[in-house]
């Protein structure tokens, strides 16, 4: 009999264990091994003592289990693994369970926002996550405790308890749906005999028996299958913020209770079948919505789970497994076949095929050898590599993408924010309308007035209206991710349809950014050979971050050069007491046809030109096709670059751009973009460098390329995951599809309510028809949103 994993309790794997304090603790997988090692290194072994007891469903947790979970939020060392520092405060992402609709998000945000130290709270219904920004150390524990009292499950990301809660929630929902479906069919069968008047001529015993059987069938459907609606209604009432579940719970209570009263008093109408049908269709809509959320969440989770917890570190030839969190810049890491790299790094020795499918979606691996860069999340399919870490896990591209995902989730579109504010007022209006309907039909008898008021409560359930926007937007984010675009700002994705122009950066954006020296010409009589001049230029450019500087990596550095200093344009340093500088060539382009369009630099000795260099950078292969596709949208395409006039003009002419400007500083790029926006309308900025960040922040829609600098990625609202510009061509069509889906869903939801509510108030809609219509509207909205998630570009 196998032993249990010391971390999660699952059956342990053979020959897999963690050594701690002279003990061999069995584990089930490398993930649990990494987690246990991390907890031990942080000195948090009390975690396992606090975690006594097996997990039980939320709301039925053993006291020790609940205290264990809440205790995790009082451990700063554990929270630090899931936090990032922002100007507003510390940002923490938490996993949620028990959310059913937009009203739950609104309730959670309102309940947590007034806790001392909390700066902002954002919920993501699609991913079932909460993003908390706070300034007081005790704020996370206070938020977790309050949400726990409200009945929502809250855990740290990656906590096995959180995953178990979500799996249990899915199974319960499916079980409730199955019970409601079977119950609705059975209740309808018995009610059909009553509707057609089979017992009007006598046989009252059978009429009573059929009603009794309907009661026995409908009771578990209403109070077990429909329990989530009663639970949601109670949460809202307890928090003083009635949500959308309140009219649903009230309708179910009145339908069941009114039917029992009528049955006992010998009344004419019972609604057991209507109540069961109402529960079934509501749960069916909720189940489809949950599937949609999990599909979108799975795409995000693929990025989050791309990094391993353990890695082999090589120190003086000795290799040992360490936690990925402990890796620092300069560490040598050994990567074997099938292993995943946890940090960005450079290959030191070895050859291998590395796949980046988790990050870029590209299924084909690329061969990597000494000197090649490899990104975190890359899986080595064959070979062995020794790599040098470029930085810790938090500095990797995958980690920075996770920060952008958090931004996207904490920024719901304006329509979603507006609905969350209006939802409680809408609920109160529904209750008032039902009471008014009851009063209007009182003259026809209490039973008839009750039936019409019940129909109003059912038909006005705003589920479709609440789901119309968030499900459409989350579907669009999932489709964008599948096409290689990470959306950090959903509002910017929706703004793509209103653009009037695009401003491109040149180097590294429209071009590959891989420069090479194609020609060099000595100037003046400095007494230096061309080889010496090239080595001086290489030493000056060695630590410059601009792609131009990489053209000199193939040349040896001059050992006599010292005090090299990076400038805004170029670099300078001293060699044997003489000042040397390299920068753009300010003179007119006198190059021949072979160098037309090349970028020119000058090397100065005491401000005297000594060497002119021509550097070539080819346009990206897909640049022409992408610019044609964007130009076909009616957008004006422009180019702004810090390079010289010749190179910029040649590229603009090659790609057929409408306008260009050379030798632009970051402030000039931003000023030009703002002027274009004022004259023409919203503009898109596409860039990759630090000098593009001001313009990216000023643009209505900002896009950073896959190899962009960290600052450019942070400033952009959209980020290309795949090398190249090809995903840009799909953006306009995707944005139109998302907007069209939102309009379709809102139009249908509003049209349904505007049509059905007056009919229900007039007494023309029976409760069973109201349940059918309301559920059909929610199902239609959910299915339409799922179509957006499956959207495919015609160019893909």
mmCIF file with all atom_site columns, C-alpha atoms in Angstrom, residues 173 176-177 179-181 184 218 220-230 248 252 272-286 458 771 774-775:
data_model
loop_
_atom_site.group_PDB
_atom_site.id
_atom_site.type_symbol
_atom_site.label_atom_id
_atom_site.label_alt_id
_atom_site.label_comp_id
_atom_site.label_asym_id
_atom_site.label_entity_id
_atom_site.label_seq_id
_atom_site.pdbx_PDB_ins_code
_atom_site.Cartn_x
_atom_site.Cartn_y
_atom_site.Cartn_z
_atom_site.occupancy
_atom_site.B_iso_or_equiv
_atom_site.pdbx_formal_charge
_atom_site.auth_seq_id
_atom_site.auth_comp_id
_atom_site.auth_asym_id
_atom_site.auth_atom_id
_atom_site.pdbx_PDB_model_num
ATOM 1  C CA . UNK A 1 173 ? -23.539 22.102 -10.109 1.00 0.00 ? 173 UNK A CA 1
ATOM 2  C CA . UNK A 1 176 ? -27.995 19.801 -9.207  1.00 0.00 ? 176 UNK A CA 1
ATOM 3  C CA . UNK A 1 177 ? -28.585 20.283 -12.945 1.00 0.00 ? 177 UNK A CA 1
ATOM 4  C CA . UNK A 1 179 ? -31.642 16.449 -10.519 1.00 0.00 ? 179 UNK A CA 1
ATOM 5  C CA . UNK A 1 180 ? -33.475 19.545 -11.757 1.00 0.00 ? 180 UNK A CA 1
ATOM 6  C CA . UNK A 1 181 ? -33.755 18.144 -15.295 1.00 0.00 ? 181 UNK A CA 1
ATOM 7  C CA . UNK A 1 184 ? -38.742 19.063 -14.189 1.00 0.00 ? 184 UNK A CA 1
ATOM 8  C CA . UNK A 1 218 ? -40.513 19.592 -6.837  1.00 0.00 ? 218 UNK A CA 1
ATOM 9  C CA . UNK A 1 220 ? -35.806 18.553 -3.658  1.00 0.00 ? 220 UNK A CA 1
ATOM 10 C CA . UNK A 1 221 ? -35.523 20.388 -6.982  1.00 0.00 ? 221 UNK A CA 1
ATOM 11 C CA . UNK A 1 222 ? -36.428 23.741 -5.410  1.00 0.00 ? 222 UNK A CA 1
ATOM 12 C CA . UNK A 1 223 ? -34.554 23.431 -2.127  1.00 0.00 ? 223 UNK A CA 1
ATOM 13 C CA . UNK A 1 224 ? -31.532 21.338 -3.132  1.00 0.00 ? 224 UNK A CA 1
ATOM 14 C CA . UNK A 1 225 ? -30.953 21.994 -6.819  1.00 0.00 ? 225 UNK A CA 1
ATOM 15 C CA . UNK A 1 226 ? -32.082 25.612 -6.354  1.00 0.00 ? 226 UNK A CA 1
ATOM 16 C CA . UNK A 1 227 ? -30.096 26.132 -3.135  1.00 0.00 ? 227 UNK A CA 1
ATOM 17 C CA . UNK A 1 228 ? -27.399 28.339 -4.791  1.00 0.00 ? 228 UNK A CA 1
ATOM 18 C CA . UNK A 1 229 ? -30.090 30.971 -5.513  1.00 0.00 ? 229 UNK A CA 1
ATOM 19 C CA . UNK A 1 230 ? -31.312 31.003 -1.903  1.00 0.00 ? 230 UNK A CA 1
ATOM 20 C CA . UNK A 1 248 ? -35.168 34.272 -8.203  1.00 0.00 ? 248 UNK A CA 1
ATOM 21 C CA . UNK A 1 252 ? -39.109 29.906 -6.160  1.00 0.00 ? 252 UNK A CA 1
ATOM 22 C CA . UNK A 1 272 ? -44.675 22.714 -8.965  1.00 0.00 ? 272 UNK A CA 1
ATOM 23 C CA . UNK A 1 273 ? -43.794 22.042 -12.599 1.00 0.00 ? 273 UNK A CA 1
ATOM 24 C CA . UNK A 1 274 ? -43.079 25.738 -13.240 1.00 0.00 ? 274 UNK A CA 1
ATOM 25 C CA . UNK A 1 275 ? -40.768 25.949 -10.209 1.00 0.00 ? 275 UNK A CA 1
ATOM 26 C CA . UNK A 1 276 ? -38.850 22.819 -11.253 1.00 0.00 ? 276 UNK A CA 1
ATOM 27 C CA . UNK A 1 277 ? -38.570 24.044 -14.846 1.00 0.00 ? 277 UNK A CA 1
ATOM 28 C CA . UNK A 1 278 ? -37.380 27.443 -13.633 1.00 0.00 ? 278 UNK A CA 1
ATOM 29 C CA . UNK A 1 279 ? -34.609 25.862 -11.580 1.00 0.00 ? 279 UNK A CA 1
ATOM 30 C CA . UNK A 1 280 ? -33.554 23.570 -14.430 1.00 0.00 ? 280 UNK A CA 1
ATOM 31 C CA . UNK A 1 281 ? -33.211 26.300 -17.043 1.00 0.00 ? 281 UNK A CA 1
ATOM 32 C CA . UNK A 1 282 ? -31.437 28.643 -14.640 1.00 0.00 ? 282 UNK A CA 1
ATOM 33 C CA . UNK A 1 283 ? -28.937 25.932 -13.701 1.00 0.00 ? 283 UNK A CA 1
ATOM 34 C CA . UNK A 1 284 ? -28.452 24.982 -17.355 1.00 0.00 ? 284 UNK A CA 1
ATOM 35 C CA . UNK A 1 285 ? -27.572 28.600 -18.156 1.00 0.00 ? 285 UNK A CA 1
ATOM 36 C CA . UNK A 1 286 ? -25.232 28.753 -15.161 1.00 0.00 ? 286 UNK A CA 1
ATOM 37 C CA . UNK A 1 458 ? -39.523 35.072 -13.105 1.00 0.00 ? 458 UNK A CA 1
ATOM 38 C CA . UNK A 1 771 ? -39.404 30.487 -16.832 1.00 0.00 ? 771 UNK A CA 1
ATOM 39 C CA . UNK A 1 774 ? -36.052 33.930 -19.163 1.00 0.00 ? 774 UNK A CA 1
ATOM 40 C CA . UNK A 1 775 ? -33.902 30.818 -19.423 1.00 0.00 ? 775 UNK A CA 1
#
